[in-house]
Amino acid sequence: MTDYEAAILDVDGTVVRGEELLPNVTDGLRALEDAGIDRLLFSNNPTRGSDHYGTKLEPHGIDVDPATVLTSATVSAEYLATTYPDATVYLVGSDRLRTILEDSAVGLTDDPDAADVVLGSFDREFSFDTLWESLRALEGDVPFYGTDPDATIPIDDGEIPGSGAILAAMEAVAGREPDAILGKPSSIAAAAAMDRLNAAPDRTLVVGDRLNTDIALGERAGMTTALVLTGVTDRGDLETADVQPDHVLESLADVATLL
C-alpha cells in the first residue's frame, strides 16, 4: 500500500521538454494511476491556462482534465481577482497572461501612473521603455508581485530567459523585491494546489526538476519531494544546494519505486 494519496507533478522538464514528451513518462503516470493516487499537474509557465496541457498531452495518449491543472498564470489570476477585486493592475507580461487575467475579471491598465498593483512576468517584448515604465509603476508602496521566479525556461534546444530575469531587472530599478511570488514555491501556490486535492500535505508527493520551485514548494508545505534529472537540475547541483529533495529519480518513469 502506498504512503501517498496525491501527487503534484511539474510539467516542463518533468513530463515534457519543449513540445516533446520525455521518454517513458507514461510509465510513471500509469504507476500513479494504478496506485489510486490523485494527480495534479502544476506548471510555473505564466503564459498558459489550465486547458493548454490537455491539448498538449492528448496526442500522446495522456488524458488531462483542466480541473487537475494549475499554472502560475491561473494562480496569479485567482489571487489578484480575490485579493484586489477593485484594483487596477499594471502588467509586465505576455499577451497570453493578459488574456488569462482579463478572463478572471482582473482590471488592467497600460498606464504605469494608474497602477494600484504591479505584476511582473515573462515578456518577450521586454525593453528599456518597459523597464522605465515599471520604475514609474513601482513608485511608492504599490503592491508588487511576480508570477514565478524561474530565471530560465527549458526549450527543445536549450533555455531562454524567464520571469525571474524580468523580475530581477524590475527589482533593480525599484530597489525592492516583490512582495510575493504567486506561483511555485509560494505558500499561495501550495494552498491553491491543496484546494484541488483531497489529501493532507504529509500524504502528498511532489515531483519536479527544479530545486528552488518544485522541491522548495513541497519542503515548505510538509510534502514528500522527488527530484527528476530530466530538466534543469543535475546531481552536481545537489552538492551545494540549500534545498534538498527526499528522493532523486532519473525520470518520472521511475516514480513507481516510491509507491
mmCIF file of C-alpha atoms in Angstrom:
data_model
loop_
_atom_site.group_PDB
_atom_site.id
_atom_site.type_symbol
_atom_site.label_atom_id
_atom_site.label_comp_id
_atom_site.label_asym_id
_atom_site.label_seq_id
_atom_site.Cartn_x
_atom_site.Cartn_y
_atom_site.Cartn_z
ATOM 1 C CA MET A 1 0.000 0.000 0.000
ATOM 2 C CA THR A 2 1.396 3.395 -0.988
ATOM 3 C CA ASP A 3 2.116 6.162 1.500
ATOM 4 C CA TYR A 4 0.625 8.740 -0.862
ATOM 5 C CA GLU A 5 -2.881 9.815 -1.747
ATOM 6 C CA ALA A 6 -1.956 12.632 -4.124
ATOM 7 C CA ALA A 7 0.890 13.768 -6.368
ATOM 8 C CA ILE A 8 1.766 17.230 -7.641
ATOM 9 C CA LEU A 9 3.705 16.924 -10.881
ATOM 10 C CA ASP A 10 5.695 19.634 -12.588
ATOM 11 C CA VAL A 11 5.273 19.666 -16.371
ATOM 12 C CA ASP A 12 8.160 21.308 -18.254
ATOM 13 C CA GLY A 13 11.305 19.312 -17.573
ATOM 14 C CA THR A 14 9.322 16.564 -15.839
ATOM 15 C CA VAL A 15 6.643 15.410 -18.294
ATOM 16 C CA VAL A 16 7.709 17.309 -21.425
ATOM 17 C CA ARG A 17 10.646 19.294 -22.705
ATOM 18 C CA GLY A 18 9.540 21.899 -25.197
ATOM 19 C CA GLU A 19 6.979 20.161 -27.364
ATOM 20 C CA GLU A 20 8.348 16.647 -26.868
ATOM 21 C CA LEU A 21 7.176 14.092 -24.333
ATOM 22 C CA LEU A 22 10.081 12.887 -22.190
ATOM 23 C CA PRO A 23 10.942 9.195 -22.622
ATOM 24 C CA ASN A 24 8.784 6.664 -20.767
ATOM 25 C CA VAL A 25 6.942 9.227 -18.610
ATOM 26 C CA THR A 26 3.683 7.454 -19.417
ATOM 27 C CA ASP A 27 5.019 4.554 -17.319
ATOM 28 C CA GLY A 28 5.240 6.876 -14.320
ATOM 29 C CA LEU A 29 1.801 8.335 -14.909
ATOM 30 C CA ARG A 30 0.348 4.850 -15.216
ATOM 31 C CA ALA A 31 2.022 3.789 -11.957
ATOM 32 C CA LEU A 32 0.406 6.706 -10.125
ATOM 33 C CA GLU A 33 -2.975 5.865 -11.623
ATOM 34 C CA ASP A 34 -2.664 2.168 -10.765
ATOM 35 C CA ALA A 35 -1.837 3.127 -7.155
ATOM 36 C CA GLY A 36 -5.012 5.227 -6.931
ATOM 37 C CA ILE A 37 -3.082 8.467 -6.456
ATOM 38 C CA ASP A 38 -4.815 11.713 -7.416
ATOM 39 C CA ARG A 39 -2.724 13.717 -9.888
ATOM 40 C CA LEU A 40 -2.352 17.468 -10.203
ATOM 41 C CA LEU A 41 -0.190 18.994 -12.911
ATOM 42 C CA PHE A 42 1.367 22.274 -11.778
ATOM 43 C CA SER A 43 3.431 24.301 -14.217
ATOM 44 C CA ASN A 44 5.172 27.576 -13.461
ATOM 45 C CA ASN A 45 4.557 28.573 -17.078
ATOM 46 C CA PRO A 46 2.999 32.062 -16.807
ATOM 47 C CA THR A 47 1.721 32.108 -20.382
ATOM 48 C CA ARG A 48 -0.692 29.168 -20.273
ATOM 49 C CA GLY A 49 -4.071 28.412 -18.752
ATOM 50 C CA SER A 50 -5.308 25.136 -17.338
ATOM 51 C CA ASP A 51 -6.771 23.886 -20.628
ATOM 52 C CA HIS A 52 -3.454 24.088 -22.505
ATOM 53 C CA TYR A 53 -1.895 20.921 -21.166
ATOM 54 C CA GLY A 54 -4.866 18.736 -22.020
ATOM 55 C CA THR A 55 -4.500 19.825 -25.635
ATOM 56 C CA LYS A 56 -0.731 19.376 -25.497
ATOM 57 C CA LEU A 57 -0.711 15.915 -23.933
ATOM 58 C CA GLU A 58 -3.761 14.374 -25.609
ATOM 59 C CA PRO A 59 -1.822 13.402 -28.784
ATOM 60 C CA HIS A 60 0.497 11.374 -26.515
ATOM 61 C CA GLY A 61 -2.411 9.418 -25.074
ATOM 62 C CA ILE A 62 -2.464 11.322 -21.781
ATOM 63 C CA ASP A 63 -5.919 12.417 -20.667
ATOM 64 C CA VAL A 64 -5.872 15.650 -18.649
ATOM 65 C CA ASP A 65 -8.886 17.270 -17.009
ATOM 66 C CA PRO A 66 -8.356 21.076 -16.865
ATOM 67 C CA ALA A 67 -9.626 20.956 -13.275
ATOM 68 C CA THR A 68 -6.477 18.980 -12.405
ATOM 69 C CA VAL A 69 -4.061 21.578 -13.811
ATOM 70 C CA LEU A 70 -2.614 24.725 -12.271
ATOM 71 C CA THR A 71 -0.174 27.198 -13.752
ATOM 72 C CA SER A 72 1.488 30.246 -12.260
ATOM 73 C CA ALA A 73 -0.760 32.275 -14.571
ATOM 74 C CA THR A 74 -4.008 30.795 -13.247
ATOM 75 C CA VAL A 75 -2.856 31.012 -9.624
ATOM 76 C CA SER A 76 -1.842 34.651 -10.136
ATOM 77 C CA ALA A 77 -5.160 35.492 -11.772
ATOM 78 C CA GLU A 78 -7.171 33.859 -8.988
ATOM 79 C CA TYR A 79 -5.115 35.539 -6.265
ATOM 80 C CA LEU A 80 -5.329 39.036 -7.755
ATOM 81 C CA ALA A 81 -9.038 38.736 -8.528
ATOM 82 C CA THR A 82 -9.745 37.642 -4.954
ATOM 83 C CA THR A 83 -7.306 39.867 -3.053
ATOM 84 C CA TYR A 84 -7.647 43.030 -5.146
ATOM 85 C CA PRO A 85 -11.127 42.824 -6.705
ATOM 86 C CA ASP A 86 -11.390 46.556 -7.385
ATOM 87 C CA ALA A 87 -7.724 47.286 -8.152
ATOM 88 C CA THR A 88 -6.074 48.197 -11.442
ATOM 89 C CA VAL A 89 -3.058 46.024 -12.276
ATOM 90 C CA TYR A 90 -0.080 47.154 -14.343
ATOM 91 C CA LEU A 91 1.252 44.046 -16.085
ATOM 92 C CA VAL A 92 4.718 43.350 -17.402
ATOM 93 C CA GLY A 93 3.975 40.083 -19.149
ATOM 94 C CA SER A 94 2.754 38.286 -22.242
ATOM 95 C CA ASP A 95 -0.450 38.774 -24.191
ATOM 96 C CA ARG A 96 -1.495 35.265 -23.137
ATOM 97 C CA LEU A 97 -1.159 36.173 -19.470
ATOM 98 C CA ARG A 98 -3.111 39.363 -20.106
ATOM 99 C CA THR A 99 -5.965 37.299 -21.533
ATOM 100 C CA ILE A 100 -5.932 34.898 -18.566
ATOM 101 C CA LEU A 101 -6.096 37.838 -16.151
ATOM 102 C CA GLU A 102 -8.902 39.502 -18.087
ATOM 103 C CA ASP A 103 -10.855 36.228 -18.161
ATOM 104 C CA SER A 104 -10.643 36.215 -14.356
ATOM 105 C CA ALA A 105 -12.010 39.784 -14.172
ATOM 106 C CA VAL A 106 -8.680 41.334 -13.144
ATOM 107 C CA GLY A 107 -8.653 45.016 -14.111
ATOM 108 C CA LEU A 108 -5.603 46.004 -16.172
ATOM 109 C CA THR A 109 -4.008 49.267 -17.236
ATOM 110 C CA ASP A 110 -1.223 50.228 -19.633
ATOM 111 C CA ASP A 111 -0.677 53.469 -17.729
ATOM 112 C CA PRO A 112 2.060 52.968 -15.114
ATOM 113 C CA ASP A 113 0.883 56.037 -13.210
ATOM 114 C CA ALA A 114 -2.562 54.432 -12.750
ATOM 115 C CA ALA A 115 -1.249 51.216 -11.194
ATOM 116 C CA ASP A 116 -2.751 50.011 -7.928
ATOM 117 C CA VAL A 117 -0.823 46.723 -8.201
ATOM 118 C CA VAL A 118 2.164 45.629 -10.335
ATOM 119 C CA LEU A 119 2.612 42.099 -11.684
ATOM 120 C CA GLY A 120 5.883 41.072 -13.330
ATOM 121 C CA SER A 121 6.280 38.009 -15.544
ATOM 122 C CA PHE A 122 7.802 36.538 -18.702
ATOM 123 C CA ASP A 123 7.731 39.066 -21.526
ATOM 124 C CA ARG A 124 9.399 38.533 -24.917
ATOM 125 C CA GLU A 125 8.838 42.220 -25.705
ATOM 126 C CA PHE A 126 10.617 43.453 -22.553
ATOM 127 C CA SER A 127 12.649 46.589 -23.355
ATOM 128 C CA PHE A 128 14.242 49.692 -21.891
ATOM 129 C CA ASP A 129 10.916 51.506 -22.223
ATOM 130 C CA THR A 130 9.143 48.683 -20.356
ATOM 131 C CA LEU A 131 11.694 48.931 -17.561
ATOM 132 C CA TRP A 132 11.289 52.706 -17.424
ATOM 133 C CA GLU A 133 7.505 52.354 -17.140
ATOM 134 C CA SER A 134 7.977 49.678 -14.458
ATOM 135 C CA LEU A 135 10.031 52.141 -12.432
ATOM 136 C CA ARG A 136 7.162 54.631 -12.580
ATOM 137 C CA ALA A 137 4.562 51.994 -11.718
ATOM 138 C CA LEU A 138 6.546 50.812 -8.695
ATOM 139 C CA GLU A 139 6.935 54.233 -7.089
ATOM 140 C CA GLY A 140 5.705 54.412 -3.512
ATOM 141 C CA ASP A 141 4.294 51.373 -1.765
ATOM 142 C CA VAL A 142 2.340 49.864 -4.669
ATOM 143 C CA PRO A 143 1.945 46.085 -4.101
ATOM 144 C CA PHE A 144 4.435 44.216 -6.297
ATOM 145 C CA TYR A 145 4.071 40.561 -7.306
ATOM 146 C CA GLY A 146 5.731 38.078 -9.635
ATOM 147 C CA THR A 147 4.131 35.103 -11.326
ATOM 148 C CA ASP A 148 7.149 32.838 -10.827
ATOM 149 C CA PRO A 149 10.876 33.006 -10.043
ATOM 150 C CA ASP A 150 12.161 30.867 -12.948
ATOM 151 C CA ALA A 151 15.176 32.679 -14.379
ATOM 152 C CA THR A 152 15.222 30.401 -17.422
ATOM 153 C CA ILE A 153 12.726 28.268 -19.347
ATOM 154 C CA PRO A 154 13.741 24.929 -20.951
ATOM 155 C CA ILE A 155 13.009 24.600 -24.666
ATOM 156 C CA ASP A 156 13.806 21.911 -27.238
ATOM 157 C CA ASP A 157 17.379 23.075 -27.868
ATOM 158 C CA GLY A 158 18.354 24.789 -24.617
ATOM 159 C CA GLU A 159 16.943 27.545 -22.430
ATOM 160 C CA ILE A 160 15.588 31.073 -22.773
ATOM 161 C CA PRO A 161 15.257 33.855 -20.152
ATOM 162 C CA GLY A 162 12.191 33.535 -17.952
ATOM 163 C CA SER A 163 10.143 35.581 -15.495
ATOM 164 C CA GLY A 164 12.899 35.608 -12.896
ATOM 165 C CA ALA A 165 15.166 37.531 -15.263
ATOM 166 C CA ILE A 166 12.447 40.135 -15.896
ATOM 167 C CA LEU A 167 11.715 40.450 -12.179
ATOM 168 C CA ALA A 168 15.426 40.909 -11.414
ATOM 169 C CA ALA A 169 15.526 43.947 -13.692
ATOM 170 C CA MET A 170 12.347 45.375 -12.153
ATOM 171 C CA GLU A 171 13.731 44.790 -8.652
ATOM 172 C CA ALA A 172 16.971 46.554 -9.560
ATOM 173 C CA VAL A 173 15.330 49.773 -10.708
ATOM 174 C CA ALA A 174 12.684 49.783 -7.969
ATOM 175 C CA GLY A 175 15.131 48.959 -5.203
ATOM 176 C CA ARG A 176 12.869 46.295 -3.724
ATOM 177 C CA GLU A 177 11.870 42.692 -4.176
ATOM 178 C CA PRO A 178 8.324 41.558 -4.998
ATOM 179 C CA ASP A 179 6.019 41.350 -2.001
ATOM 180 C CA ALA A 180 5.376 37.742 -3.038
ATOM 181 C CA ILE A 181 5.825 35.226 -5.815
ATOM 182 C CA LEU A 182 2.411 33.782 -6.646
ATOM 183 C CA GLY A 183 3.474 30.580 -8.409
ATOM 184 C CA LYS A 184 5.718 27.840 -7.050
ATOM 185 C CA PRO A 185 7.210 27.692 -4.422
ATOM 186 C CA SER A 186 4.998 30.155 -2.556
ATOM 187 C CA SER A 187 2.529 29.316 0.183
ATOM 188 C CA ILE A 188 -0.103 30.808 -2.133
ATOM 189 C CA ALA A 189 0.754 28.183 -4.748
ATOM 190 C CA ALA A 190 0.777 25.387 -2.157
ATOM 191 C CA ALA A 191 -2.651 26.423 -0.880
ATOM 192 C CA ALA A 192 -4.026 26.523 -4.429
ATOM 193 C CA ALA A 193 -2.716 23.020 -5.059
ATOM 194 C CA MET A 194 -4.108 21.570 -1.849
ATOM 195 C CA ASP A 195 -7.502 23.118 -2.611
ATOM 196 C CA ARG A 196 -7.607 20.880 -5.704
ATOM 197 C CA LEU A 197 -6.502 17.701 -3.922
ATOM 198 C CA ASN A 198 -8.334 15.627 -1.340
ATOM 199 C CA ALA A 199 -5.210 14.783 0.641
ATOM 200 C CA ALA A 200 -3.138 16.059 3.542
ATOM 201 C CA PRO A 201 0.321 17.504 2.792
ATOM 202 C CA ASP A 202 2.071 14.592 4.511
ATOM 203 C CA ARG A 203 0.259 12.218 2.131
ATOM 204 C CA THR A 204 1.261 14.226 -0.957
ATOM 205 C CA LEU A 205 4.249 13.621 -3.251
ATOM 206 C CA VAL A 206 5.769 16.481 -5.263
ATOM 207 C CA VAL A 207 7.790 15.572 -8.365
ATOM 208 C CA GLY A 208 9.731 18.149 -10.360
ATOM 209 C CA ASP A 209 13.059 19.161 -11.869
ATOM 210 C CA ARG A 210 13.743 22.462 -10.051
ATOM 211 C CA LEU A 211 15.065 22.664 -6.519
ATOM 212 C CA ASN A 212 14.038 26.275 -5.916
ATOM 213 C CA THR A 213 10.435 25.844 -7.066
ATOM 214 C CA ASP A 214 9.141 22.250 -7.148
ATOM 215 C CA ILE A 215 11.216 20.845 -4.306
ATOM 216 C CA ALA A 216 11.029 24.037 -2.230
ATOM 217 C CA LEU A 217 7.226 24.049 -2.583
ATOM 218 C CA GLY A 218 6.963 20.553 -1.161
ATOM 219 C CA GLU A 219 9.556 21.107 1.550
ATOM 220 C CA ARG A 220 7.834 24.238 2.855
ATOM 221 C CA ALA A 221 4.391 22.623 2.799
ATOM 222 C CA GLY A 222 5.406 19.402 4.562
ATOM 223 C CA MET A 223 5.145 17.165 1.486
ATOM 224 C CA THR A 224 7.494 14.429 0.295
ATOM 225 C CA THR A 225 9.652 15.568 -2.606
ATOM 226 C CA ALA A 226 11.273 13.798 -5.544
ATOM 227 C CA LEU A 227 13.684 15.491 -7.942
ATOM 228 C CA VAL A 228 13.863 14.229 -11.524
ATOM 229 C CA LEU A 229 17.054 14.670 -13.545
ATOM 230 C CA THR A 230 15.321 15.287 -16.881
ATOM 231 C CA GLY A 231 15.217 19.080 -16.542
ATOM 232 C CA VAL A 232 17.485 21.865 -15.331
ATOM 233 C CA THR A 233 18.980 20.169 -12.240
ATOM 234 C CA ASP A 234 21.729 17.519 -12.208
ATOM 235 C CA ARG A 235 23.400 15.590 -9.407
ATOM 236 C CA GLY A 236 26.237 18.088 -9.242
ATOM 237 C CA ASP A 237 23.803 20.843 -8.319
ATOM 238 C CA LEU A 238 22.723 18.887 -5.240
ATOM 239 C CA GLU A 239 26.163 19.088 -3.662
ATOM 240 C CA THR A 240 25.872 22.792 -2.853
ATOM 241 C CA ALA A 241 22.101 23.303 -2.842
ATOM 242 C CA ASP A 242 20.312 24.617 0.239
ATOM 243 C CA VAL A 243 17.122 22.796 -0.746
ATOM 244 C CA GLN A 244 17.426 19.012 -0.827
ATOM 245 C CA PRO A 245 14.834 16.522 -2.139
ATOM 246 C CA ASP A 246 13.742 13.465 -0.212
ATOM 247 C CA HIS A 247 14.336 11.329 -3.307
ATOM 248 C CA VAL A 248 16.209 11.644 -6.607
ATOM 249 C CA LEU A 249 14.878 9.893 -9.718
ATOM 250 C CA GLU A 250 16.380 9.625 -13.163
ATOM 251 C CA SER A 251 12.936 10.494 -14.526
ATOM 252 C CA LEU A 252 9.231 10.404 -13.769
ATOM 253 C CA ALA A 253 9.254 6.936 -15.295
ATOM 254 C CA ASP A 254 10.885 5.716 -12.062
ATOM 255 C CA VAL A 255 8.214 7.058 -9.681
ATOM 256 C CA ALA A 256 6.897 3.529 -9.119
ATOM 257 C CA THR A 257 9.961 2.873 -6.935
ATOM 258 C CA LEU A 258 8.500 5.296 -4.372
ATOM 259 C CA LEU A 259 4.984 3.828 -4.266
#
